[in-house]
Amino acid sequence: MNAKQLAAAEAVTHIEDGMTVGLGTGSTSFFAIHRIAERVKEGLRIQAVSSSKGSESLARELGVPIVPFADIDAIDVTIDGADEVDEAFNLIKGGGGALLREKILAANSRRFIVIVDESKLVRTLGAFPLPVEVVPFAHELTVRKLEALGCQPAIRQADGRPFISDNGNYIADCRFGAIPDPAALSGRLHAIPGVVEHGLFVRMTETVVVGGTDGTTRYL
C-alpha cells in the first residue's frame, strides 16, 4: 500500500458497528471508502453520508449503505483528506472542489479524522492555493474583493470552462503565499458577499493520521 492507503486503512479502524460515517472527497478519501466497503463486506454495520456526488456514487457502487441527511441527527466520525496541515492542525482543503460539503460534514461530526501522507505536513499554510467557493453571479466583482486581500485568485477551469461545484458554484484558487493567521483570514473571507465558503478548516480536528513512505503510520 502507498502512504495514502496506509493512512486511510488506519483511520477506518476507528469505525464501529452502528456508527453514522461521513465520507470525504479526493484521492485519499477514495482509499478510505474502499477500505470501509471491505469492512462492510466483512460484516461491519454502518450507515454513511457523503460530501460529494462522486464519493456517494463510489460508495453505493462498492456496497456502502448511504442514507439521506434527513435520516440522521449527527455524524459519529468523518474521515477525509487535506491538501495541507499546519503545526496547529489547521487545514487547507478543497483541491477536489467539495470544500463546502466537506466542512458541513466536519462541523457536524463528533470526530473528524484527517488522513494525509507526509508531503501534506507544513509549518505554515499557503503553499497550496486556497480554494474559495463563490457564486457565479457577479463573480468578477467577488474575485476583485479576494484580490484586495492580497492574493492572486484564478477561477478554476475544467475542459476550458469554469469548474462547477456540486452546489453549482465556481471555485477561485487563491495564492496568498504564507498564511500565518488562518483564523483572521477566515473572517475576512467570510465578510465578502459572494463568497459561499473557503477551504481553511481552522481548529476543526484533533486527529491527523499520517502515512509514511516507509510503510508506517503515525498520529499527530
Short mmCIF file of C-alpha atoms in Angstrom, two decimals:
data_model
loop_
_atom_site.label_atom_id
_atom_site.label_comp_id
_atom_site.label_asym_id
_atom_site.label_seq_id
_atom_site.Cartn_x
_atom_site.Cartn_y
_atom_site.Cartn_z
CA MET A 1 0.00 0.00 0.00
CA ASN A 2 1.13 3.55 -0.64
CA ALA A 3 1.22 6.22 2.09
CA LYS A 4 -2.33 7.43 1.45
CA GLN A 5 -3.69 3.90 1.58
CA LEU A 6 -1.87 3.27 4.85
CA ALA A 7 -3.33 6.39 6.48
CA ALA A 8 -6.81 5.57 5.19
CA ALA A 9 -6.68 1.98 6.42
CA GLU A 10 -5.56 3.10 9.89
CA ALA A 11 -8.30 5.74 10.16
CA VAL A 12 -11.01 3.26 9.21
CA THR A 13 -10.11 1.15 12.27
CA HIS A 14 -11.92 3.80 14.35
CA ILE A 15 -15.28 2.97 12.75
CA GLU A 16 -17.51 0.74 14.88
CA ASP A 17 -20.83 -1.04 14.43
CA GLY A 18 -23.85 1.25 14.47
CA MET A 19 -21.97 4.39 13.53
CA THR A 20 -23.01 7.06 11.06
CA VAL A 21 -19.92 7.75 8.96
CA GLY A 22 -19.08 10.83 6.88
CA LEU A 23 -17.27 10.13 3.63
CA GLY A 24 -14.75 12.64 2.34
CA THR A 25 -13.76 13.52 -1.21
CA GLY A 26 -10.45 13.22 -3.04
CA SER A 27 -7.68 10.74 -3.70
CA THR A 28 -7.04 9.84 -0.05
CA SER A 29 -10.74 9.51 0.75
CA PHE A 30 -11.02 7.20 -2.26
CA PHE A 31 -8.85 4.70 -0.40
CA ALA A 32 -10.85 5.16 2.82
CA ILE A 33 -14.13 4.43 1.03
CA HIS A 34 -12.66 1.26 -0.47
CA ARG A 35 -11.48 0.10 2.95
CA ILE A 36 -14.86 0.92 4.53
CA ALA A 37 -16.52 -1.14 1.80
CA GLU A 38 -14.24 -4.07 2.60
CA ARG A 39 -15.21 -3.88 6.26
CA VAL A 40 -18.90 -3.72 5.34
CA LYS A 41 -18.46 -6.92 3.34
CA GLU A 42 -16.78 -8.42 6.42
CA GLY A 43 -19.90 -7.65 8.48
CA LEU A 44 -19.50 -4.05 9.70
CA ARG A 45 -22.95 -2.47 10.16
CA ILE A 46 -22.93 1.27 9.49
CA GLN A 47 -24.71 3.97 7.56
CA ALA A 48 -22.93 6.72 5.68
CA VAL A 49 -23.39 10.20 4.25
CA SER A 50 -21.16 11.72 1.61
CA SER A 51 -19.50 15.07 0.94
CA SER A 52 -19.79 14.81 -2.86
CA LYS A 53 -21.74 13.17 -5.62
CA GLY A 54 -18.59 11.35 -6.71
CA SER A 55 -17.92 9.82 -3.31
CA GLU A 56 -21.57 8.87 -2.91
CA SER A 57 -21.58 7.14 -6.28
CA LEU A 58 -18.39 5.23 -5.42
CA ALA A 59 -19.74 4.18 -2.03
CA ARG A 60 -23.00 2.91 -3.48
CA GLU A 61 -21.13 1.02 -6.18
CA LEU A 62 -19.00 -0.69 -3.51
CA GLY A 63 -21.96 -1.56 -1.29
CA VAL A 64 -21.60 1.06 1.47
CA PRO A 65 -25.11 1.95 2.77
CA ILE A 66 -25.85 5.63 2.02
CA VAL A 67 -28.69 7.39 3.86
CA PRO A 68 -30.31 10.82 3.39
CA PHE A 69 -29.22 13.61 5.73
CA ALA A 70 -32.83 13.89 6.87
CA ASP A 71 -32.45 10.46 8.48
CA ILE A 72 -29.56 11.38 10.79
CA ASP A 73 -29.09 13.69 13.76
CA ALA A 74 -25.29 13.77 13.78
CA ILE A 75 -22.25 12.06 12.32
CA ASP A 76 -20.14 9.86 14.58
CA VAL A 77 -16.94 10.10 12.57
CA THR A 78 -15.92 11.70 9.29
CA ILE A 79 -12.74 10.61 7.53
CA ASP A 80 -11.32 12.98 4.93
CA GLY A 81 -8.03 14.10 3.43
CA ALA A 82 -6.39 17.52 3.32
CA ASP A 83 -4.20 19.47 0.93
CA GLU A 84 -2.13 20.96 3.77
CA VAL A 85 -1.93 20.51 7.56
CA ASP A 86 -0.01 23.01 9.67
CA GLU A 87 1.54 22.55 13.12
CA ALA A 88 -1.67 23.75 14.85
CA PHE A 89 -3.82 21.24 12.89
CA ASN A 90 -5.30 23.97 10.69
CA LEU A 91 -6.05 22.66 7.21
CA ILE A 92 -6.36 23.74 3.62
CA LYS A 93 -8.96 21.63 1.83
CA GLY A 94 -10.86 21.92 -1.41
CA GLY A 95 -8.47 20.63 -4.04
CA GLY A 96 -11.26 18.30 -5.12
CA GLY A 97 -13.82 21.10 -5.21
CA ALA A 98 -16.03 19.79 -2.36
CA LEU A 99 -14.90 22.13 0.42
CA LEU A 100 -18.37 23.43 1.37
CA ARG A 101 -19.90 19.98 1.79
CA GLU A 102 -16.74 18.68 3.47
CA LYS A 103 -16.89 21.49 6.02
CA ILE A 104 -20.58 20.86 6.73
CA LEU A 105 -19.82 17.20 7.46
CA ALA A 106 -16.79 18.02 9.59
CA ALA A 107 -18.71 20.61 11.62
CA ASN A 108 -21.47 18.09 12.35
CA SER A 109 -19.17 15.21 13.29
CA ARG A 110 -18.38 14.05 16.81
CA ARG A 111 -14.91 13.17 15.48
CA PHE A 112 -13.18 14.44 12.34
CA ILE A 113 -10.18 12.31 11.34
CA VAL A 114 -7.83 13.75 8.74
CA ILE A 115 -5.70 11.38 6.67
CA VAL A 116 -2.62 12.54 4.75
CA ASP A 117 0.76 11.48 3.51
CA GLU A 118 3.88 13.20 4.80
CA SER A 119 4.05 15.65 1.89
CA LYS A 120 0.94 17.45 3.21
CA LEU A 121 2.56 18.47 6.51
CA VAL A 122 3.73 22.11 6.60
CA ARG A 123 4.83 24.58 9.24
CA THR A 124 2.62 27.36 7.80
CA LEU A 125 -0.32 27.03 5.39
CA GLY A 126 -0.23 28.68 2.00
CA ALA A 127 1.98 26.86 -0.47
CA PHE A 128 -1.18 25.17 -1.78
CA PRO A 129 -3.57 27.72 -3.35
CA LEU A 130 -6.56 28.31 -1.07
CA PRO A 131 -9.84 27.25 -2.72
CA VAL A 132 -12.72 29.70 -2.22
CA GLU A 133 -16.21 28.79 -3.43
CA VAL A 134 -18.04 31.77 -4.95
CA VAL A 135 -21.46 32.21 -6.53
CA PRO A 136 -21.32 32.65 -10.32
CA PHE A 137 -23.39 35.87 -10.19
CA ALA A 138 -21.03 38.85 -10.48
CA HIS A 139 -18.14 36.57 -9.65
CA GLU A 140 -15.79 39.04 -11.32
CA LEU A 141 -16.55 41.53 -8.53
CA THR A 142 -16.11 38.88 -5.86
CA VAL A 143 -12.75 37.91 -7.33
CA ARG A 144 -11.63 41.55 -7.16
CA LYS A 145 -12.54 41.62 -3.47
CA LEU A 146 -10.46 38.49 -2.97
CA GLU A 147 -7.55 40.07 -4.80
CA ALA A 148 -7.78 43.09 -2.49
CA LEU A 149 -6.94 40.77 0.40
CA GLY A 150 -3.50 40.28 -1.11
CA CYS A 151 -3.84 37.10 -3.14
CA GLN A 152 -3.70 36.10 -6.78
CA PRO A 153 -7.10 34.50 -7.48
CA ALA A 154 -7.95 32.39 -10.52
CA ILE A 155 -11.26 30.75 -11.36
CA ARG A 156 -10.66 27.01 -11.59
CA GLN A 157 -11.12 25.59 -15.08
CA ALA A 158 -12.28 22.19 -16.35
CA ASP A 159 -12.25 21.38 -20.07
CA GLY A 160 -11.81 25.03 -20.96
CA ARG A 161 -14.77 26.21 -18.85
CA PRO A 162 -15.19 27.25 -15.23
CA PHE A 163 -15.27 24.25 -12.90
CA ILE A 164 -18.73 23.88 -11.34
CA SER A 165 -19.00 22.53 -7.80
CA ASP A 166 -21.73 20.10 -6.75
CA ASN A 167 -23.50 23.20 -5.39
CA GLY A 168 -23.47 24.97 -8.77
CA ASN A 169 -20.76 27.45 -7.82
CA TYR A 170 -17.30 28.44 -9.05
CA ILE A 171 -14.02 27.83 -7.23
CA ALA A 172 -11.45 30.61 -7.03
CA ASP A 173 -7.98 29.22 -6.27
CA CYS A 174 -6.25 31.98 -4.33
CA ARG A 175 -2.47 32.19 -3.99
CA PHE A 176 -1.87 34.04 -0.72
CA GLY A 177 1.58 32.74 -0.03
CA ALA A 178 2.17 32.09 3.67
CA ILE A 179 -0.96 32.23 5.85
CA PRO A 180 0.35 32.78 9.40
CA ASP A 181 -3.10 33.52 10.89
CA PRO A 182 -5.72 31.26 9.27
CA ALA A 183 -8.46 32.34 11.70
CA ALA A 184 -8.07 36.01 10.82
CA LEU A 185 -8.08 35.31 7.08
CA SER A 186 -11.15 33.11 7.53
CA GLY A 187 -13.05 36.04 9.00
CA ARG A 188 -12.03 38.39 6.20
CA LEU A 189 -13.10 35.87 3.55
CA HIS A 190 -16.49 35.31 5.15
CA ALA A 191 -17.09 39.07 5.16
CA ILE A 192 -17.06 39.20 1.34
CA PRO A 193 -20.55 38.98 -0.25
CA GLY A 194 -20.44 36.33 -2.94
CA VAL A 195 -18.10 34.03 -1.01
CA VAL A 196 -20.02 30.88 -0.12
CA GLU A 197 -17.24 29.10 1.81
CA HIS A 198 -13.47 28.74 1.83
CA GLY A 199 -11.03 25.89 2.31
CA LEU A 200 -9.50 26.99 5.61
CA PHE A 201 -10.51 24.46 8.27
CA VAL A 202 -9.46 26.20 11.47
CA ARG A 203 -9.17 24.01 14.58
CA MET A 204 -11.73 21.50 13.33
CA THR A 205 -9.75 18.32 14.00
CA GLU A 206 -7.75 16.81 16.83
CA THR A 207 -6.72 13.66 14.95
CA VAL A 208 -4.38 13.54 11.96
CA VAL A 209 -3.20 10.16 10.66
CA VAL A 210 -0.02 10.33 8.57
CA GLY A 211 1.03 7.59 6.19
CA GLY A 212 4.75 7.30 5.65
CA THR A 213 6.76 6.20 2.64
CA ASP A 214 8.45 3.66 4.92
CA GLY A 215 5.19 1.73 5.30
CA THR A 216 4.30 3.04 8.76
CA THR A 217 1.54 5.27 10.08
CA ARG A 218 1.62 7.72 12.94
CA TYR A 219 -0.78 10.05 14.76
CA LEU A 220 -0.21 13.75 15.27
#
